[in-house]
Coordinates of C-alpha atoms and ligand atoms in Angstrom, one line a residue:
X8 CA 0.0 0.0 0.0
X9 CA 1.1 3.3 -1.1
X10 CA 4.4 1.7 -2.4
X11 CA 4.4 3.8 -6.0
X12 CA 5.7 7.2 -5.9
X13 CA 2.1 8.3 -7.2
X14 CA 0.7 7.2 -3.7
X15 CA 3.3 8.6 -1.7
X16 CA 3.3 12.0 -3.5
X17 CA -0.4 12.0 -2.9
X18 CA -0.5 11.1 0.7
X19 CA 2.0 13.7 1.4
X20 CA 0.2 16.3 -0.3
X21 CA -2.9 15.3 1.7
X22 CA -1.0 15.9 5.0
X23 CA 0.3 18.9 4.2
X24 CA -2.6 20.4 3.4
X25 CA -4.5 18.5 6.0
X26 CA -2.1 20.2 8.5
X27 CA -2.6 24.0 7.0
X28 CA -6.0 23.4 7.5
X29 CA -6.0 21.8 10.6
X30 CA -3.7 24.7 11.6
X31 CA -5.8 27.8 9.9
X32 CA -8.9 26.1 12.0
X33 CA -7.3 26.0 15.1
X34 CA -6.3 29.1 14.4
X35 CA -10.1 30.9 13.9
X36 CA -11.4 28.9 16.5
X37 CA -9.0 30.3 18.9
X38 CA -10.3 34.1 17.6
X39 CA -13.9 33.1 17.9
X40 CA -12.8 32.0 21.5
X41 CA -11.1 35.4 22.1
X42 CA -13.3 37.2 19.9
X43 CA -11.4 40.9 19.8
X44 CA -14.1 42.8 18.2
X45 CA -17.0 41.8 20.7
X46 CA -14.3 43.1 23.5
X47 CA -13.4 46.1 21.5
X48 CA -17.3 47.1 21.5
X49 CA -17.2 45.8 25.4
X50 CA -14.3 47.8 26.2
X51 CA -15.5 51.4 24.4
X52 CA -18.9 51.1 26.1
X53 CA -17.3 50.7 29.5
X54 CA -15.1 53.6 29.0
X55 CA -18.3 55.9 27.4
X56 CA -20.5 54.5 30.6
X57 CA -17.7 55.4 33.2
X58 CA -16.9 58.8 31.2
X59 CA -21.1 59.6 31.9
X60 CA -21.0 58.1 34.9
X61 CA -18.2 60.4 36.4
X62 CA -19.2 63.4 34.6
X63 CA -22.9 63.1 36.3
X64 CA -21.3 62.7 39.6
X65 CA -22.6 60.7 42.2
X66 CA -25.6 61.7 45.2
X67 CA -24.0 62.3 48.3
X68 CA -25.9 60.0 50.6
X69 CA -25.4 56.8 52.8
X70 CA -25.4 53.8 51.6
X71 CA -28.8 53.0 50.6
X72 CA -28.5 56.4 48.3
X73 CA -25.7 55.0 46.8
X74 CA -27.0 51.2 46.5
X75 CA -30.1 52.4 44.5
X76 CA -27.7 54.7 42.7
X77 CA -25.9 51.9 41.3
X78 CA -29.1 49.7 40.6
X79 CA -30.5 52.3 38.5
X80 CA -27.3 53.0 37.2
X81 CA -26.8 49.2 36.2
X82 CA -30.3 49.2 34.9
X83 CA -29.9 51.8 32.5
X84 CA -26.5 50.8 31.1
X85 CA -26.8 47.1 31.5
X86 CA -23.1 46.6 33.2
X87 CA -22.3 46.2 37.0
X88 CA -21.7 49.7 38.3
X89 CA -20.3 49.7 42.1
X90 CA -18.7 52.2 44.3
X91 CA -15.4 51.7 46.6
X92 CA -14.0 54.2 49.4
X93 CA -10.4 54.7 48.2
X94 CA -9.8 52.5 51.6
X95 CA -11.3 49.5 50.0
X96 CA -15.0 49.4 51.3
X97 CA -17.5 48.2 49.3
X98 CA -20.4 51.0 49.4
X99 CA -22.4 49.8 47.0
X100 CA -22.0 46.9 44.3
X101 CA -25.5 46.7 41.6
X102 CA -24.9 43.0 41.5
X103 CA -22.9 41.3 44.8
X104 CA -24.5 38.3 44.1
X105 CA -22.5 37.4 40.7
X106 CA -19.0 37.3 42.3
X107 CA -16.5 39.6 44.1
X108 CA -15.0 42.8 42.9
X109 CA -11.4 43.0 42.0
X110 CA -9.1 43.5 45.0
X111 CA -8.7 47.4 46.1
X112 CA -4.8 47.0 45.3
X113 CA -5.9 45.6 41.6
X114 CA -8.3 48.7 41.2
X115 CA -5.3 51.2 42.1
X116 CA -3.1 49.4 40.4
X117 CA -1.3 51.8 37.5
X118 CA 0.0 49.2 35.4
X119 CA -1.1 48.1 32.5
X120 CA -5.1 47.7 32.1
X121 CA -5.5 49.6 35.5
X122 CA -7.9 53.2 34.6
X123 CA -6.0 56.3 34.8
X124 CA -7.6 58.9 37.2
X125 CA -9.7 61.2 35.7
X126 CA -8.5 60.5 32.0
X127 CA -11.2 60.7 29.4
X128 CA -11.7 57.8 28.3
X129 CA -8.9 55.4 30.7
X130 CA -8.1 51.8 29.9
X131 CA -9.7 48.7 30.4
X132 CA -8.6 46.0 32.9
X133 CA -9.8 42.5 33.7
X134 CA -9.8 40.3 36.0
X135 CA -11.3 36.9 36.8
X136 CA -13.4 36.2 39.7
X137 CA -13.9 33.3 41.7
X138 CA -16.6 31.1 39.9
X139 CA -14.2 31.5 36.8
X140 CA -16.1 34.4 34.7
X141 CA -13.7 37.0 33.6
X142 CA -14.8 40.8 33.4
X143 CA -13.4 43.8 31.5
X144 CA -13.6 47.2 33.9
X145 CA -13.2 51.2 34.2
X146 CA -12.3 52.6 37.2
X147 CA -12.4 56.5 37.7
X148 CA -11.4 57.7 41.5
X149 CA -14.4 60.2 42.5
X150 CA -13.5 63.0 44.7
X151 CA -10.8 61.3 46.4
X152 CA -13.4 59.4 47.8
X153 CA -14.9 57.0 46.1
X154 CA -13.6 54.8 43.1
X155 CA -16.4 54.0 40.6
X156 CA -16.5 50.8 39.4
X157 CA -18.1 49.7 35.8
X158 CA -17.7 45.9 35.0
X159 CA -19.1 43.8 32.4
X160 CA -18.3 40.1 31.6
X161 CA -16.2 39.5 29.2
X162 CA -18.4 38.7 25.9
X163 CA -18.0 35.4 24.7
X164 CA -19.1 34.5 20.8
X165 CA -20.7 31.0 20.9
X166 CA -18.0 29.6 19.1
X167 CA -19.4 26.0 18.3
X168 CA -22.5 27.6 16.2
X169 CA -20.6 30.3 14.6
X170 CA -18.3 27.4 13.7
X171 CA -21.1 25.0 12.3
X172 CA -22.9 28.1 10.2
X173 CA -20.2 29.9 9.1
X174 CA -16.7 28.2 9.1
X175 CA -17.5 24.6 8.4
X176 CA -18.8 25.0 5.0
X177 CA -16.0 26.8 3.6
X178 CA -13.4 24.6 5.9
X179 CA -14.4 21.4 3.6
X180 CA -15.1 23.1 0.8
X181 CA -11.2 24.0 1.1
X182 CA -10.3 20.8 2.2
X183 CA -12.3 19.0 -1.2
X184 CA -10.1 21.8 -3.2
X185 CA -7.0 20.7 -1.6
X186 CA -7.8 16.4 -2.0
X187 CA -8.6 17.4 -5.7
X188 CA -5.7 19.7 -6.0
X189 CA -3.5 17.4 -4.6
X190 CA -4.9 14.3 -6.8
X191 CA -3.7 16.3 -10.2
X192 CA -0.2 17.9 -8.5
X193 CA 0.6 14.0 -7.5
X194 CA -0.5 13.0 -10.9
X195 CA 1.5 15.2 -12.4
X196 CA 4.5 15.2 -10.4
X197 CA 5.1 11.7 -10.6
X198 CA 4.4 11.5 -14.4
X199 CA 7.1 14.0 -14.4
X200 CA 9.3 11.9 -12.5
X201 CA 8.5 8.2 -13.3
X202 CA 7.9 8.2 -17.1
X203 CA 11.7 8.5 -17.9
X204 CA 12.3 6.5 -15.3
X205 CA 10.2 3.6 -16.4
X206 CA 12.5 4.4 -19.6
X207 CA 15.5 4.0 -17.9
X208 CA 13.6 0.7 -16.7
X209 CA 13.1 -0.9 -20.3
X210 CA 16.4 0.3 -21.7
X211 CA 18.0 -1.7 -18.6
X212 CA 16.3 -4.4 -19.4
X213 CA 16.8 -4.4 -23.3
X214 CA 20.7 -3.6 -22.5
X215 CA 20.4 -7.0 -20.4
X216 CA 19.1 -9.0 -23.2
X217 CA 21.8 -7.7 -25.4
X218 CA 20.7 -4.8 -27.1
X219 CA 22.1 -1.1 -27.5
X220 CA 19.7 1.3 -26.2
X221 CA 20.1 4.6 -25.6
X222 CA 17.2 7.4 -23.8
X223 CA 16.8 11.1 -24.4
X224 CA 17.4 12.5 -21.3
X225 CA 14.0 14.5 -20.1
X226 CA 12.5 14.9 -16.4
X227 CA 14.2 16.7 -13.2
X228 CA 17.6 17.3 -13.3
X229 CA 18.5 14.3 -11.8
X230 CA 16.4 11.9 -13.7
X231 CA 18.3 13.3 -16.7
X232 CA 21.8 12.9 -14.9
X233 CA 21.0 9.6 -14.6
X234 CA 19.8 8.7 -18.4
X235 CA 22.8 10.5 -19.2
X236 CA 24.8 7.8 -17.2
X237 CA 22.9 5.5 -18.1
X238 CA 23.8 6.2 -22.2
X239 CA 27.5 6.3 -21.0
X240 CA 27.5 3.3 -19.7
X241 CA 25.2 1.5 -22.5
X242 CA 27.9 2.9 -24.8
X243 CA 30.9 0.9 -22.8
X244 CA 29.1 -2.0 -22.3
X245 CA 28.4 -2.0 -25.9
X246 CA 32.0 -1.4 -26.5
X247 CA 33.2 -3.8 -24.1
X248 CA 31.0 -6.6 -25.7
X249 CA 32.0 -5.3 -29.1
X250 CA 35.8 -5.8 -28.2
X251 CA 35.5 -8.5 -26.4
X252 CA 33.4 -10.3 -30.0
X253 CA 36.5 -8.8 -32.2
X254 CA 38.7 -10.3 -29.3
X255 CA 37.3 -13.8 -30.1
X256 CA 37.3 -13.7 -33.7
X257 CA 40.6 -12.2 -33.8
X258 CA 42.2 -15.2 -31.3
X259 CA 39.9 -17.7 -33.6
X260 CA 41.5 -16.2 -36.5
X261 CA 44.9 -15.9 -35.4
X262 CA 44.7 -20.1 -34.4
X263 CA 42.9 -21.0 -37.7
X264 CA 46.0 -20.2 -40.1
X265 CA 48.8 -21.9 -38.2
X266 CA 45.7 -24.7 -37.6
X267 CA 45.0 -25.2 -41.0
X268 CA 48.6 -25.1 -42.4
X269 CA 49.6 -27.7 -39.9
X270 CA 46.9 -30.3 -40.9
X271 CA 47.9 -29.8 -44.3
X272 CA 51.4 -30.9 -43.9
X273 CA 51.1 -33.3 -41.4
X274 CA 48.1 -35.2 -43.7
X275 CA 50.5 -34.3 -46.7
X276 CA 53.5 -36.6 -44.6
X277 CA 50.2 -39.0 -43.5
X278 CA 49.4 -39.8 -46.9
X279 CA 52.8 -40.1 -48.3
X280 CA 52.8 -36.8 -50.7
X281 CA 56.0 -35.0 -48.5
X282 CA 58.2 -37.9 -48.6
X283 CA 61.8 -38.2 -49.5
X284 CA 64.3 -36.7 -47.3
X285 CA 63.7 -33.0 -48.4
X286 CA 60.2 -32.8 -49.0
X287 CA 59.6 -34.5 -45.7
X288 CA 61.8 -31.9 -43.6
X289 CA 60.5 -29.0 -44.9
X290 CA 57.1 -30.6 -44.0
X291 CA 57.9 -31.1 -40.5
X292 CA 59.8 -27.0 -40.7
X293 CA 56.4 -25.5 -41.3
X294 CA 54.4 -27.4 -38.6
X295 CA 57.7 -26.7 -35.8
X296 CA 57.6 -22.6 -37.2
X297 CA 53.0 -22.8 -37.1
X298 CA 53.8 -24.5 -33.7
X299 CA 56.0 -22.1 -32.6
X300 CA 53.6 -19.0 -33.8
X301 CA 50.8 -20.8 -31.8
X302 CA 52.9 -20.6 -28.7
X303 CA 53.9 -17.6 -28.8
X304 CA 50.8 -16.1 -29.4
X305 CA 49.5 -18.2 -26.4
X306 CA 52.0 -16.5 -24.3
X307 CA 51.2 -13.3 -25.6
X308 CA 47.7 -13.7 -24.9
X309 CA 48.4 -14.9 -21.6
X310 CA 50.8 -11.9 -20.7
X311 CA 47.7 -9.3 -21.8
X312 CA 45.4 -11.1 -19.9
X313 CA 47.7 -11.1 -16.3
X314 CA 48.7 -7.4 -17.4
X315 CA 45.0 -6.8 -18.3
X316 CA 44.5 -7.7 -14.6
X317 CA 46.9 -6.2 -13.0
X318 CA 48.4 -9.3 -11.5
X319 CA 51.6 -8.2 -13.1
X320 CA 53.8 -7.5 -9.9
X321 CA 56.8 -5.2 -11.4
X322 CA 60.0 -5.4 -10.0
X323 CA 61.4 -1.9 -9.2
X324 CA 65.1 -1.1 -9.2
X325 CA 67.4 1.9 -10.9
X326 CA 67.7 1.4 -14.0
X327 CA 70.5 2.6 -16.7
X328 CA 68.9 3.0 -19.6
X329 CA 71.5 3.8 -21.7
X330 CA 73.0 0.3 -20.0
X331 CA 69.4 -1.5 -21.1
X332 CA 69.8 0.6 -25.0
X333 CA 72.9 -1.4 -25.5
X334 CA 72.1 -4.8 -24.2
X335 CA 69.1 -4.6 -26.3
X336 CA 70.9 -3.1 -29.0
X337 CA 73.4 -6.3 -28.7
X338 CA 70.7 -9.0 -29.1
X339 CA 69.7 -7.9 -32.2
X340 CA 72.8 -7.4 -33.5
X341 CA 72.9 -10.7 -35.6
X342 CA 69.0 -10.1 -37.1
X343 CA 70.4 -6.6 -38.1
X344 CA 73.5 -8.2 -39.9
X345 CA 70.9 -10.7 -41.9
X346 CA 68.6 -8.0 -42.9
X347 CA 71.3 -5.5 -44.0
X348 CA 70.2 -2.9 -41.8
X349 CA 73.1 -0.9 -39.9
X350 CA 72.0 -0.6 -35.8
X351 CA 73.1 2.4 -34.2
X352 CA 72.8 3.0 -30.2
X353 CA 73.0 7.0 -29.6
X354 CA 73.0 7.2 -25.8
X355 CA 73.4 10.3 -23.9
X356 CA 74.6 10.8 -20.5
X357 CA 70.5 9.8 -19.0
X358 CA 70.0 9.4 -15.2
X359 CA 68.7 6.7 -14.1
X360 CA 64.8 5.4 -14.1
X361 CA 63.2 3.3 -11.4
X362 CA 61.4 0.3 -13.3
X363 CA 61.3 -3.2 -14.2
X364 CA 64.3 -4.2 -16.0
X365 CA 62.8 -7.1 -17.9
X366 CA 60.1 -5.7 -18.6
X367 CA 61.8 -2.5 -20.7
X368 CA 63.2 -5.1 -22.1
X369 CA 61.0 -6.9 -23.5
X370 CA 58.8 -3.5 -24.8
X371 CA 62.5 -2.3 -26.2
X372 CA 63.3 -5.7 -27.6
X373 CA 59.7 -5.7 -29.6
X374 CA 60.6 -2.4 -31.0
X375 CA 63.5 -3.1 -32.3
X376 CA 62.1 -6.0 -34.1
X377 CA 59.5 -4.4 -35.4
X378 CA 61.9 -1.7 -36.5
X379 CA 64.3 -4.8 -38.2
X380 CA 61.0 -6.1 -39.2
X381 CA 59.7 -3.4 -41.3
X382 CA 63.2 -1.6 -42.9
X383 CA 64.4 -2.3 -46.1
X384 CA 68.2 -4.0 -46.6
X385 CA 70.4 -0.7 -46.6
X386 CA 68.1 1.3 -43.7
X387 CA 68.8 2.0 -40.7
X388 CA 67.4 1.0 -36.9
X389 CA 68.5 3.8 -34.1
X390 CA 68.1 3.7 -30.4
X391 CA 68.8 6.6 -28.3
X392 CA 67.9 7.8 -25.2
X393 CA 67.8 11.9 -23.5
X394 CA 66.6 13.6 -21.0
X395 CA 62.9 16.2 -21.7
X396 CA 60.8 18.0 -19.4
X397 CA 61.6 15.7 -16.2
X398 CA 61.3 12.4 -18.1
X399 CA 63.4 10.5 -19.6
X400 CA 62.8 9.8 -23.5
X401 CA 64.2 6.5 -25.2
X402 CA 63.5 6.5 -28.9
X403 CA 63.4 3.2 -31.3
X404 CA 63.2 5.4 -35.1
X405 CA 64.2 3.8 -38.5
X406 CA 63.9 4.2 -42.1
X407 CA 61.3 2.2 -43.0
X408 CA 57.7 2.5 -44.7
X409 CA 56.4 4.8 -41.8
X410 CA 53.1 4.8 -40.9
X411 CA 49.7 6.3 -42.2
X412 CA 48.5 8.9 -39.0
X413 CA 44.8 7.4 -39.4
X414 CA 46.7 4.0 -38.8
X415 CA 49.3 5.5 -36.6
X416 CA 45.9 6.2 -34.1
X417 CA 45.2 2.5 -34.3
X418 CA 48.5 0.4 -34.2
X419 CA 48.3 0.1 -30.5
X420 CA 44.8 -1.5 -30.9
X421 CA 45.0 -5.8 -30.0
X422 CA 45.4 -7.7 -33.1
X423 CA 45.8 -4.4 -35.4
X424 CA 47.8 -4.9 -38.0
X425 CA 49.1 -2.3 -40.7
X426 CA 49.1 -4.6 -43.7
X427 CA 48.8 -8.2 -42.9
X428 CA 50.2 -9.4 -46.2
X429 CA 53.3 -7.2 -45.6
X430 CA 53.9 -8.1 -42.0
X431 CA 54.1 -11.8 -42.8
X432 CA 58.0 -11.0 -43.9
X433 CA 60.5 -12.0 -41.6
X434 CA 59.0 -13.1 -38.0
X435 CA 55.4 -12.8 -38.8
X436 CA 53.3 -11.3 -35.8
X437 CA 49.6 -11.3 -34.3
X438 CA 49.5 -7.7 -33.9
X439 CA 50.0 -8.1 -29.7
X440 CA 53.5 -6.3 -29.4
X441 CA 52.5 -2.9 -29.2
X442 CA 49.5 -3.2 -27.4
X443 CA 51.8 -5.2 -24.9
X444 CA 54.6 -2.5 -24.7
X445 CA 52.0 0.1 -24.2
X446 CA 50.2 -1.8 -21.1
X447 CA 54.1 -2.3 -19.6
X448 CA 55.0 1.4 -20.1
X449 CA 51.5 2.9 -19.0
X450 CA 52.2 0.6 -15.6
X451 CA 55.4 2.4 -15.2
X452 CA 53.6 5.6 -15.2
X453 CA 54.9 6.5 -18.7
X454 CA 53.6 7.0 -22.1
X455 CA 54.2 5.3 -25.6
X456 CA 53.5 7.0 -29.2
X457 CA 54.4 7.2 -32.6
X458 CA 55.6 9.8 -34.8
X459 CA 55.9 8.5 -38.0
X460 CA 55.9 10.1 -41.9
X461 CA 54.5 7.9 -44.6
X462 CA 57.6 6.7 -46.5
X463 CA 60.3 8.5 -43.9
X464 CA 60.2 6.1 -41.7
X465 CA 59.2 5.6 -38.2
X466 CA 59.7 6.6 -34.4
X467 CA 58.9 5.0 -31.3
X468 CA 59.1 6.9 -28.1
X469 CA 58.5 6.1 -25.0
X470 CA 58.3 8.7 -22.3
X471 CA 59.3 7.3 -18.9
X472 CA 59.2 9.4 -15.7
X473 CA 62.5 9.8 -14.0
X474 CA 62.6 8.5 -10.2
X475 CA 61.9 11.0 -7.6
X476 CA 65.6 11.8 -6.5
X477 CA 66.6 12.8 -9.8
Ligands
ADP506 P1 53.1 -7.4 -34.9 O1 53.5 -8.4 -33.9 O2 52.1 -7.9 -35.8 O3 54.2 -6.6 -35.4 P2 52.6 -5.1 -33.3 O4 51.6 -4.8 -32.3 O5 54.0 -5.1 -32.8 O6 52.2 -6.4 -34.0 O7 52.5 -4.0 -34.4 C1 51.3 -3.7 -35.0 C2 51.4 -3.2 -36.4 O8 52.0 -1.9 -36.4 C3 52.2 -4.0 -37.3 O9 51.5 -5.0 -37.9 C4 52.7 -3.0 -38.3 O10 51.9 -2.9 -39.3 C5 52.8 -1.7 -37.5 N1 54.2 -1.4 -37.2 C6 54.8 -1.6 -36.0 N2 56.1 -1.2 -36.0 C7 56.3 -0.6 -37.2 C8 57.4 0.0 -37.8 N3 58.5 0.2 -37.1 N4 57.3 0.5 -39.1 C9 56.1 0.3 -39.7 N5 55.0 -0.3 -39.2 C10 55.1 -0.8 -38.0

């Protein structure tokens, strides 16, 4: 019950308004009780009845003279008229029998509410005697004598019929305006609110099954900061399943070649078409190289997926690159020789790095085979290493094909490769080195691009930052 956000709109539109009214009642019953019109009146006909009185002036008599005085008095103006000696003696009082008079110390009292002497029209006090009935009174001091004394009960409205004539009826009337009122606003409200979120709701669930959905983002702010996140994160998931699709075909792809070209010759020595001593070697060459390619792509794959995961614990020491240029630079020496290309190591004076030494190796070792890979007999394969900026940059540049800057954006992409016919030269690859080398260097807080010039070759550089001390 009350569980939509229709329901609970509602409800708490119904209390708040509920409560105003409960409050603006409360609030004109309390006037009806105190009813400061009817006392107005009260209080300006006891001042114009003790302004008369003490302008006529009293009999001079005993007390019987004075007793009728104040009956006809009382009967005349309709209020309680008595007289007190300014020593506190009650001379005459027109009606004794409805209660005692305020105290003598009360009646002289100058504070607030207490009659000034002979002012025209003086104030009104009150005071409550001892059945409970309050009364509103003037008091004027006669002669020095006598104070005279004009009371009337405090009028009272009767609240509970003016109430039932007057106020109910517009009361409820207010209160059907307000459940009506309140019906729409909730209505409204919550249409506002919980139509994009019900299409938040369905895109979730057609993201779940599989499909790409993205909302317009409408509603309050925040419904539409969410739909907004929402789209991002539709958009990576897409992405993620798209990669992770490519990822498989790619591996499948990748497997399938080496596969198929092993079954070939290993049915071809089966079935007796590679035999003789040559025939059958060179059989048995292409299924150890296919073999090989399989396993090294395995343990490529494998390295992404630990680096991937970051279960790749690098081991941090200083590290000479200049030092790590040249052993590289060593290893490769004999490839160089066999492709004709001349390998030149142009160190400067670097300090050292913190970082994983086998690591740089292996992303250093990958560039320069690429770099072998891809230059022509006669070119040239540099390595050099200087200082920039606080970092240190170590450069793998040569005089090869270069690289297109559309494909230049997309080299570092798994499985991307350039030209796949052209890379199946010397040491054919599965397009995993790069995006390796780039996963190593970002670990090491550093960066890896390209700058490269269709037909002037290309440039690796990686941008390591220096350790703290240097
Ligand atoms: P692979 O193992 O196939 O070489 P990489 O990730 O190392 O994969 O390289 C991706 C692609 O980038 C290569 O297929 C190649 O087309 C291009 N590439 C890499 N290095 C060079 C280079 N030095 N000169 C030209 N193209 C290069």
């Amino acid at each position: 019950m009350f569980t939509s956000l229709r329901a609970r709109l509602w409800l708490s539109y119904l209390l708040v308004s509920g409560l105003v009214l409960a409050v603006i009642t409360a609030a004109l019953l309390l006037y009806l009780v105190r009813n400061p019109r009817l006392a107005r009146e009260a209080e300006t006909n006891l001042a114009t009845a003790a302004n008369t009185l003490q302008r006529q002036g009293i009999p001079q008599g005993d007390r019987q003279e004075l007793a009728s005085y104040a009956q006809n008095a009382d009967a005349l103006l309709d209020m309680r008229v008595a007289l007190i000696t300014v020593q506190g003696e009650v001379m005459a009082d027109s009606r004794a029998d409805e209660g005692e008079l305020p105290t003598l110390d009360h009646l002289l009292s100058r504070g607030p509410g207490a009659g000034g002497q002979g002012q025209g029209t003086g104030r009104i006090a009150e005071y409550t005697d001892a059945n409970g009935q309050e009364w509103l009174f003037a008091r004027r001091v006669l002669s020095s004598r006598f104070i005279l004394l004009v009371a009337t009960p405090r009028p009272t409205a009767p609240v509970l019929a003016v109430f039932t004539d007057e106020l109910f009826q517009p009361i409820m009337q207010a209160a059907l305006l307000a459940l009506g009122l309140s019906l729409l606003l909730a209505f409204m409200i919550a249409r506002w609110i919980a139509a994009p979120l019900q299409g938040i709701t369905d895109a979730s669930r057609s993201l779940g099954e599989g499909r790409m959905s993205q909302i317009e983002p409408r509603g309050p702010r925040e419904v539409q900061d969410l739909a907004q996140a929402f789209n991002q994160m539709s958009s990576q998931v897409h992405a993620s399943r798209q990669s992770q699709r490519d990822f498989v075909a790619n591996v499948s792809h990748e497997l399938k070649t080496p596969i198929t070209s092993i079954q070939g010759f290993a049915q071809a020595i089966l079935d007796g078409t590679a035999k003789g001593g040559e025939s059958l070697s060179q059989a048995a060459q292409v299924i150890y190289n296919e073999a090989g390619r399989m396993h090294r792509l395995v343990l490529d794959l494998l390295d992404l997926a630990r680096l991937d995961a970051g279960n790749v614990q690098l081991e941090y020491r200083a590290i000479d690159m200049g030092q790590l240029l040249y052993e590289v630079g060593e290893r490769f020496v004999p490839q160089a020789k066999e492709a004709e290309v001349t390998l030149t190591n142009q160190v400067e004076e670097v300090p050292s790095i913190s970082g994983d030494y086998d690591r740089l190796v292996q992303v250093f070792s990958n560039l320069v085979e690429n770099a072998l890979k891809f230059t022509p007999a006669g070119g040239e394969v540099r390595l050099s290493a200087r200082r920039a900026n606080g970092a240190l940059l170590a450069t793998v540049s040569d005089t090869g094909p270069g690289i297109h800057p559309e494909e230049a954006a997309r080299i570092f992409e798994r499985f991307y490769q350039v030209d796949k016919s052209r890379s199946g030269g010397r040491g054919r690859g599965a397009g995993l080195g790069l995006p390796i080398a780039q996963q190593i260097v970002q670990a090491h807080g550093g960066e890896i691009r390209v700058e490269s010039q269709p037909g002037r070759g290309s440039a690796f550089v990686v941008r390591l930052p220096l350790s703290p001390s240097t």
